[in-house]
Amino acid sequence: MTVRTDWTRPEIAALFDLPFDELVYQAATVHRAHHAAGQIQLCTLLSIKTGGCPEDCGYCSQSVYAKTGLEATKLMDVQAVLQKAAQAADNGSHRFCMGAAWRNPKDRDMPAIVEIVKGVRQMGMETCMTLGMLSPEQADMLAEAGLDYYNHNIDTSPERYNEIITTRTMADRLDTLAEVRRAGINVCSGGIVGMGETRADRVGFIHTLATLPAHPESVPVNALVPVKGTVLGDMLADTPLAKIDDIEFVRVVAAARITMPMSMVRLSAGRESMSEATQALCFMAGANSIFTGDKLLTAANAGDDKDAALLAKLGLVPMEAEEPLRACKALEAAD
Ligand code: SAM
Ligand code: DTB
Ligand code: SF4
């Protein structure tokens, strides 16, 4: 099976149109050809700077435009972040993902960010950061600090983008992704489904990711967490029928798996309100990564006890640390 970056929208639309069992079968086949099926990567999230974000993303509780009453915080102290990372390592997490509610980091924030990346890596976990847009210099600083992954989501289709966010463009997003790639950091990019989009938007979203010059190493698929006081959270509360159908959600996961066979596909936000059966279908359809713990950035997550029970019920086991980290460790040992 070859990795293609020349997918067309009709080809992806045809995947969505397959009978559901055929689509899941194809996705499971691709999953087994490229990954150890039955193994799930466990990642932990921490919000290192919460709220007060100047961007107007219609789904986000942390935007200054959202009426969520969320208290804005400053960037956490380096030692406090490292303490949280140590707890995550003790809980068996392999990747520590840190998010900041910024449009972009300020240069004065970078020394602390660099110290955090170095500290977390020393604990043997993979590091991931999501800090908003990056300048070329900032991308280089993060690469030099040893950052393993940078998360920057395209969120939806190019056509729908400016209905969800008006303070930046999809092109801005793609520019940062290109800088991250150029700097040699692994790319984590995905988006959100269940924002009232059409199937054509879902096709366009997958198409944008699957036709990047190189596929993101990680593709988070979030189900919208409808937060009261956000534009999209309130819209969904008013029109419950707009909520995405579970089977359609699994189709998105399957399409991501088939079109980006080598990528880790992360079943991200929204698991808290997802049935075990839907999550199991997502794993069958090729999702092989989740966020563990009680909290995402600001919203509730399923929680360690529930997840341990689900994985045990399904006979899934935590994945070993990924190749990039092993390679880094081997290099360090050779020094
Ligand atoms: N400020 C940075 C940025 O936007 O790139 C990083 C943090 S931001 C919260 C990370 C991602 O979380 C967003 O791109 C979006 O895909 C996801 N997200 C935010 N709020 C969400 C919600 N209510 N439901 C699902 N996903 C959400
Ligand atoms: C991603 O795609 N999902 C995570 C992570 N990347 C940073 C964030 C989900 C946030 C869910 C809403 C919240 O906690 O506020
Ligand atoms: Fe800010 Fe990121 Fe939330 Fe958008 S998604 S408002 S950029 S924290």
Coordinates of C-alpha atoms and ligand atoms in Angstrom, one line a residue:
M1 CA 0.0 0.0 0.0
T2 CA 1.5 3.3 -1.0
V3 CA 1.1 6.7 0.8
R4 CA -0.7 9.1 -1.5
T5 CA -0.9 12.9 -1.3
D6 CA -2.8 13.2 -4.5
W7 CA -6.3 12.3 -3.2
T8 CA -9.1 13.9 -5.0
R9 CA -12.4 15.1 -3.4
P10 CA -14.5 12.7 -5.5
E11 CA -12.3 9.8 -4.3
I12 CA -12.7 10.8 -0.7
A13 CA -16.5 11.4 -1.2
A14 CA -16.7 7.9 -2.6
L15 CA -15.1 6.5 0.6
F16 CA -17.8 8.3 2.7
D17 CA -20.5 6.8 0.4
L18 CA -19.4 3.2 0.9
P19 CA -21.6 0.9 2.8
F20 CA -20.6 1.4 6.4
D21 CA -19.3 -2.2 7.0
E22 CA -17.2 -2.0 3.8
L23 CA -15.7 1.4 4.8
V24 CA -14.8 0.1 8.3
Y25 CA -13.4 -3.1 6.8
Q26 CA -11.2 -1.1 4.4
A27 CA -10.0 1.2 7.2
A28 CA -9.3 -1.7 9.5
T29 CA -7.3 -3.4 6.7
V30 CA -5.2 -0.2 6.2
H31 CA -4.8 0.1 10.0
R32 CA -3.4 -3.5 10.3
A33 CA -1.1 -3.0 7.4
H34 CA 0.7 -0.1 9.0
H35 CA 0.2 -0.2 12.7
A36 CA -0.1 -2.7 15.6
A37 CA -3.9 -2.9 15.7
G38 CA -5.0 -3.3 19.3
Q39 CA -2.5 -0.8 20.6
I40 CA -3.6 2.6 21.7
Q41 CA -1.3 5.6 22.2
L42 CA -2.1 7.4 25.5
C43 CA -1.6 11.1 25.6
T44 CA -2.1 13.6 28.4
L45 CA -3.2 17.2 27.9
L46 CA -2.4 20.2 30.0
S47 CA -3.5 23.8 29.5
I48 CA -0.3 25.8 30.4
K49 CA -2.0 29.1 29.6
T50 CA -5.8 29.3 29.8
G51 CA -8.4 31.7 28.4
G52 CA -8.2 35.4 27.3
C53 CA -7.4 34.4 23.7
P54 CA -7.8 37.2 21.1
E55 CA -9.0 34.8 18.4
D56 CA -12.7 34.3 17.7
C57 CA -12.9 30.5 17.1
G58 CA -16.6 29.8 17.4
Y59 CA -16.1 26.5 19.2
C60 CA -13.7 27.6 21.9
S61 CA -14.3 28.4 25.5
Q62 CA -11.0 30.3 25.7
S63 CA -11.8 33.0 23.3
V64 CA -12.4 36.5 24.7
Y65 CA -15.5 36.5 22.6
A66 CA -17.0 33.5 24.4
K67 CA -19.3 34.2 27.3
T68 CA -18.1 31.2 29.3
G69 CA -16.9 33.1 32.4
L70 CA -13.6 31.3 32.2
E71 CA -10.9 33.0 34.2
A72 CA -7.8 33.9 32.1
T73 CA -4.5 32.8 33.6
K74 CA -0.8 33.6 32.9
L75 CA 1.6 31.1 31.5
M76 CA 2.2 28.4 34.2
D77 CA 5.4 28.3 36.1
V78 CA 8.0 25.9 34.5
Q79 CA 8.3 23.8 37.7
A80 CA 4.5 23.5 38.0
V81 CA 4.3 22.2 34.4
L82 CA 7.1 19.7 35.1
Q83 CA 5.3 18.4 38.1
K84 CA 2.1 17.7 36.1
A85 CA 4.3 16.0 33.4
A86 CA 5.8 13.8 36.1
Q87 CA 2.3 12.7 37.2
A88 CA 1.3 12.0 33.6
A89 CA 4.5 9.8 33.2
D90 CA 3.6 7.9 36.4
N91 CA 0.1 7.3 35.0
G92 CA 1.6 5.6 31.9
S93 CA 1.2 8.4 29.4
H94 CA 3.6 8.5 26.5
R95 CA 3.0 11.9 25.2
F96 CA 2.5 15.2 27.1
C97 CA 0.6 17.8 25.0
M98 CA 0.6 21.3 26.3
G99 CA -1.7 24.0 25.0
A100 CA -1.7 27.8 25.3
A101 CA -4.6 30.1 24.5
W102 CA -2.6 32.3 22.3
R103 CA -2.9 33.7 18.8
N104 CA 0.9 33.3 18.8
P105 CA 3.6 33.1 21.4
K106 CA 5.4 36.3 22.3
D107 CA 9.1 36.3 22.1
R108 CA 9.3 36.9 25.8
D109 CA 7.4 33.6 26.4
M110 CA 9.9 31.5 24.5
P111 CA 12.6 31.0 27.1
A112 CA 10.1 29.4 29.5
I113 CA 8.6 27.3 26.7
V114 CA 12.0 26.0 25.7
E115 CA 12.8 25.1 29.3
I116 CA 9.5 23.2 29.6
V117 CA 10.2 21.2 26.4
K118 CA 13.6 20.2 27.6
G119 CA 12.3 19.3 31.1
V120 CA 9.5 17.1 29.8
R121 CA 11.7 15.3 27.3
Q122 CA 14.2 14.5 30.1
M123 CA 11.3 12.5 31.7
G124 CA 11.2 10.2 28.7
M125 CA 7.9 11.4 27.3
E126 CA 7.2 12.7 23.9
T127 CA 6.5 16.4 23.9
C128 CA 3.7 18.2 21.9
M129 CA 2.8 21.9 22.1
T130 CA 0.0 23.9 20.6
L131 CA 0.7 27.6 21.0
G132 CA -1.0 29.2 17.9
M133 CA 0.8 30.6 14.9
L134 CA 4.6 30.5 14.9
S135 CA 7.3 32.6 13.2
P136 CA 10.1 30.8 11.4
E137 CA 12.4 31.7 14.3
Q138 CA 10.1 30.4 16.9
A139 CA 9.7 27.1 15.0
D140 CA 13.5 26.8 14.9
M141 CA 13.7 27.5 18.7
L142 CA 11.2 24.7 19.4
A143 CA 13.0 22.3 17.1
E144 CA 16.3 23.0 18.8
A145 CA 14.7 22.5 22.2
G146 CA 13.8 19.0 21.0
L147 CA 10.0 19.5 20.6
D148 CA 8.7 16.2 19.1
Y149 CA 5.3 17.4 17.8
Y150 CA 3.5 20.7 17.1
N151 CA -0.3 20.7 17.1
H152 CA -2.0 23.2 14.8
N153 CA -5.4 22.2 13.5
I154 CA -7.0 23.2 10.2
D155 CA -10.3 22.5 12.0
T156 CA -12.7 22.3 9.0
S157 CA -12.9 22.6 5.2
P158 CA -11.4 25.6 3.5
E159 CA -14.9 26.7 2.4
R160 CA -16.3 26.7 5.9
Y161 CA -13.2 28.1 7.7
N162 CA -14.3 31.8 7.8
E163 CA -17.7 30.9 9.1
I164 CA -16.0 29.4 12.2
I165 CA -13.1 31.8 12.6
T166 CA -12.6 35.3 11.2
T167 CA -9.5 36.5 13.0
R168 CA -7.2 34.3 10.9
T169 CA -7.4 32.4 7.6
M170 CA -6.8 28.8 6.6
A171 CA -3.8 30.1 4.7
D172 CA -2.3 31.4 8.0
R173 CA -2.8 28.0 9.4
L174 CA -1.1 26.2 6.5
D175 CA 1.8 28.7 6.7
T176 CA 2.5 27.7 10.3
L177 CA 2.2 24.0 9.4
A178 CA 4.8 24.5 6.7
E179 CA 7.2 26.2 9.1
V180 CA 6.8 23.4 11.6
R181 CA 7.6 20.9 8.9
R182 CA 10.5 22.9 7.6
A183 CA 12.0 23.2 11.1
G184 CA 11.9 19.4 11.4
I185 CA 9.2 19.0 14.0
N186 CA 6.6 16.3 13.6
V187 CA 3.2 17.7 12.6
C188 CA -0.1 17.1 14.5
S189 CA -3.0 18.5 12.6
G190 CA -6.7 17.7 12.4
G191 CA -9.9 19.3 13.3
I192 CA -13.4 19.2 14.7
V193 CA -16.5 17.5 13.4
G194 CA -20.0 18.1 14.6
M195 CA -19.9 21.9 14.0
G196 CA -23.0 21.8 11.8
E197 CA -20.9 21.1 8.7
T198 CA -22.1 19.3 5.6
R199 CA -20.7 16.0 4.4
A200 CA -19.0 18.0 1.6
D201 CA -17.2 20.0 4.3
R202 CA -16.0 16.8 6.0
V203 CA -14.7 15.6 2.7
G204 CA -13.0 18.9 2.2
F205 CA -11.5 18.8 5.6
I206 CA -10.0 15.3 5.1
H207 CA -8.9 16.3 1.6
T208 CA -6.9 19.3 2.9
L209 CA -5.0 17.1 5.3
A210 CA -4.5 14.2 3.0
T211 CA -3.1 16.4 0.2
L212 CA -0.5 18.3 2.3
P213 CA 3.0 17.9 0.9
A214 CA 3.5 15.3 3.7
H215 CA 0.7 13.9 5.9
P216 CA 0.7 15.0 9.5
E217 CA 2.2 12.4 11.7
S218 CA -0.8 12.8 14.0
V219 CA -4.3 13.6 13.0
P220 CA -6.6 14.5 15.9
V221 CA -10.3 14.1 15.1
N222 CA -12.3 16.1 17.7
A223 CA -16.0 15.9 18.2
L224 CA -17.3 19.3 19.1
V225 CA -17.6 19.7 22.8
P226 CA -20.6 22.1 22.9
V227 CA -19.6 24.7 25.5
K228 CA -22.4 27.0 26.7
G229 CA -21.5 30.7 25.9
T230 CA -19.6 29.8 22.6
V231 CA -21.2 30.5 19.3
L232 CA -21.2 26.9 18.3
G233 CA -22.1 25.5 21.7
D234 CA -25.1 27.7 21.8
M235 CA -26.1 27.0 18.2
L236 CA -26.1 23.3 18.9
A237 CA -28.1 23.6 22.1
D238 CA -30.8 25.5 20.1
T239 CA -30.8 22.9 17.3
P240 CA -30.1 19.5 18.8
L241 CA -30.7 17.9 15.4
A242 CA -27.5 19.5 14.2
K243 CA -25.5 17.1 16.5
I244 CA -23.4 14.8 14.4
D245 CA -24.6 11.3 14.0
D246 CA -22.3 8.7 15.6
I247 CA -22.0 6.6 12.4
E248 CA -21.1 9.7 10.4
F249 CA -18.4 10.5 13.0
V250 CA -16.9 7.0 12.5
R251 CA -16.9 7.6 8.8
V252 CA -14.7 10.6 9.3
V253 CA -12.2 8.5 11.4
A254 CA -12.2 5.8 8.7
A255 CA -11.6 8.3 5.9
A256 CA -8.7 9.8 7.8
R257 CA -7.2 6.3 8.4
I258 CA -7.6 5.2 4.7
T259 CA -6.2 8.4 3.2
M260 CA -3.4 8.9 5.7
P261 CA -2.3 5.3 6.4
M262 CA 0.9 6.0 8.4
S263 CA -0.5 8.7 10.6
M264 CA -1.7 8.3 14.2
V265 CA -5.4 9.0 14.2
R266 CA -6.4 10.4 17.6
L267 CA -9.9 10.1 18.9
S268 CA -9.7 13.5 20.7
A269 CA -12.2 15.8 22.3
G270 CA -15.8 14.6 22.7
R271 CA -15.2 11.1 24.1
E272 CA -16.8 12.0 27.4
S273 CA -20.2 12.1 25.8
M274 CA -19.6 9.3 23.3
S275 CA -20.9 5.8 23.9
E276 CA -18.4 2.9 24.4
A277 CA -19.9 1.3 21.3
T278 CA -19.1 4.4 19.2
Q279 CA -15.6 4.6 20.6
A280 CA -15.1 0.9 19.8
L281 CA -16.2 1.5 16.2
C282 CA -13.7 4.4 16.0
F283 CA -10.9 2.0 17.1
M284 CA -12.0 -0.6 14.6
A285 CA -12.0 2.1 11.9
G286 CA -8.4 2.9 12.7
A287 CA -8.2 5.4 15.5
N288 CA -5.2 4.4 17.6
S289 CA -4.6 7.3 20.0
I290 CA -6.6 9.0 22.8
F291 CA -6.3 11.7 25.4
T292 CA -6.5 10.2 28.9
G293 CA -7.2 12.0 32.2
D294 CA -10.2 13.8 33.6
K295 CA -9.7 17.0 31.7
L296 CA -8.8 18.1 28.2
L297 CA -7.8 21.8 28.2
T298 CA -10.9 23.3 29.8
A299 CA -13.5 20.6 29.1
A300 CA -14.1 17.3 30.9
N301 CA -12.6 14.1 29.5
A302 CA -13.7 10.5 30.0
G303 CA -11.2 10.0 32.9
D304 CA -8.6 7.3 33.7
D305 CA -10.9 4.8 35.4
K306 CA -13.5 4.8 32.6
D307 CA -10.7 4.5 30.0
A308 CA -8.9 1.7 31.8
A309 CA -12.2 -0.1 31.9
L310 CA -13.0 0.5 28.3
L311 CA -9.6 -0.6 27.1
A312 CA -9.8 -3.7 29.2
K313 CA -13.3 -4.5 27.9
L314 CA -12.1 -4.1 24.3
G315 CA -8.8 -6.0 24.9
L316 CA -6.8 -2.9 23.8
V317 CA -3.4 -2.2 25.3
P318 CA -1.3 1.0 25.6
M319 CA 1.1 1.6 22.8
E320 CA 4.9 1.6 23.4
A321 CA 6.6 5.0 22.9
E322 CA 6.8 5.9 19.2
E323 CA 9.7 5.6 16.8
P324 CA 10.7 9.3 16.8
L325 CA 11.4 9.3 20.6
R326 CA 13.2 6.0 20.4
A327 CA 15.4 7.4 17.7
C328 CA 16.1 10.5 19.8
K329 CA 17.0 8.4 22.8
A330 CA 19.3 6.3 20.7
L331 CA 21.1 9.4 19.4
E332 CA 21.4 10.8 23.0
A333 CA 22.9 7.5 24.2
A334 CA 25.4 7.5 21.3
D335 CA 26.6 11.0 22.4
Ligands
SAM1 N1 -4.6 28.4 20.6 C1 -4.0 27.3 19.9 C2 -4.6 27.1 18.6 O1 -5.8 27.3 18.4 O2 -4.0 26.6 17.7 C3 -4.0 26.1 20.7 C4 -5.1 25.6 21.6 S1 -6.6 25.2 20.8 C5 -7.7 25.1 22.1 C6 -6.4 23.5 20.2 C7 -7.5 22.9 19.4 O3 -8.5 22.4 20.3 C8 -8.3 23.7 18.4 O4 -7.6 23.9 17.2 C9 -9.6 22.9 18.2 O5 -9.4 22.0 17.2 C10 -9.7 22.1 19.6 N2 -10.9 22.6 20.3 C11 -11.0 23.7 21.0 N3 -12.2 23.8 21.6 C12 -12.9 22.7 21.2 C13 -14.2 22.2 21.5 N4 -15.1 22.9 22.2 N5 -14.5 21.0 21.0 C14 -13.7 20.3 20.3 N6 -12.4 20.7 20.0 C15 -12.0 21.9 20.4
DTB2 C1 -6.7 18.7 19.7 O1 -7.0 18.5 18.5 N1 -7.6 18.5 20.6 C2 -7.0 18.9 21.9 C3 -5.6 19.3 21.5 N2 -5.6 19.2 20.1 C4 -4.9 20.5 22.0 C5 -7.8 20.0 22.6 C6 -9.3 19.7 22.8 C7 -9.9 20.9 23.5 C8 -11.3 20.5 23.9 C9 -12.0 21.7 24.5 C10 -11.4 22.2 25.8 O2 -10.9 21.4 26.6 O3 -11.5 23.3 26.1
SF4_3 FE1 -7.6 30.8 20.9 FE2 -6.9 28.4 20.1 FE3 -9.3 28.8 21.4 FE4 -8.9 29.7 18.9 S1 -8.9 27.5 19.6 S2 -9.8 30.9 20.6 S3 -6.8 30.3 18.9 S4 -7.2 29.1 22.3

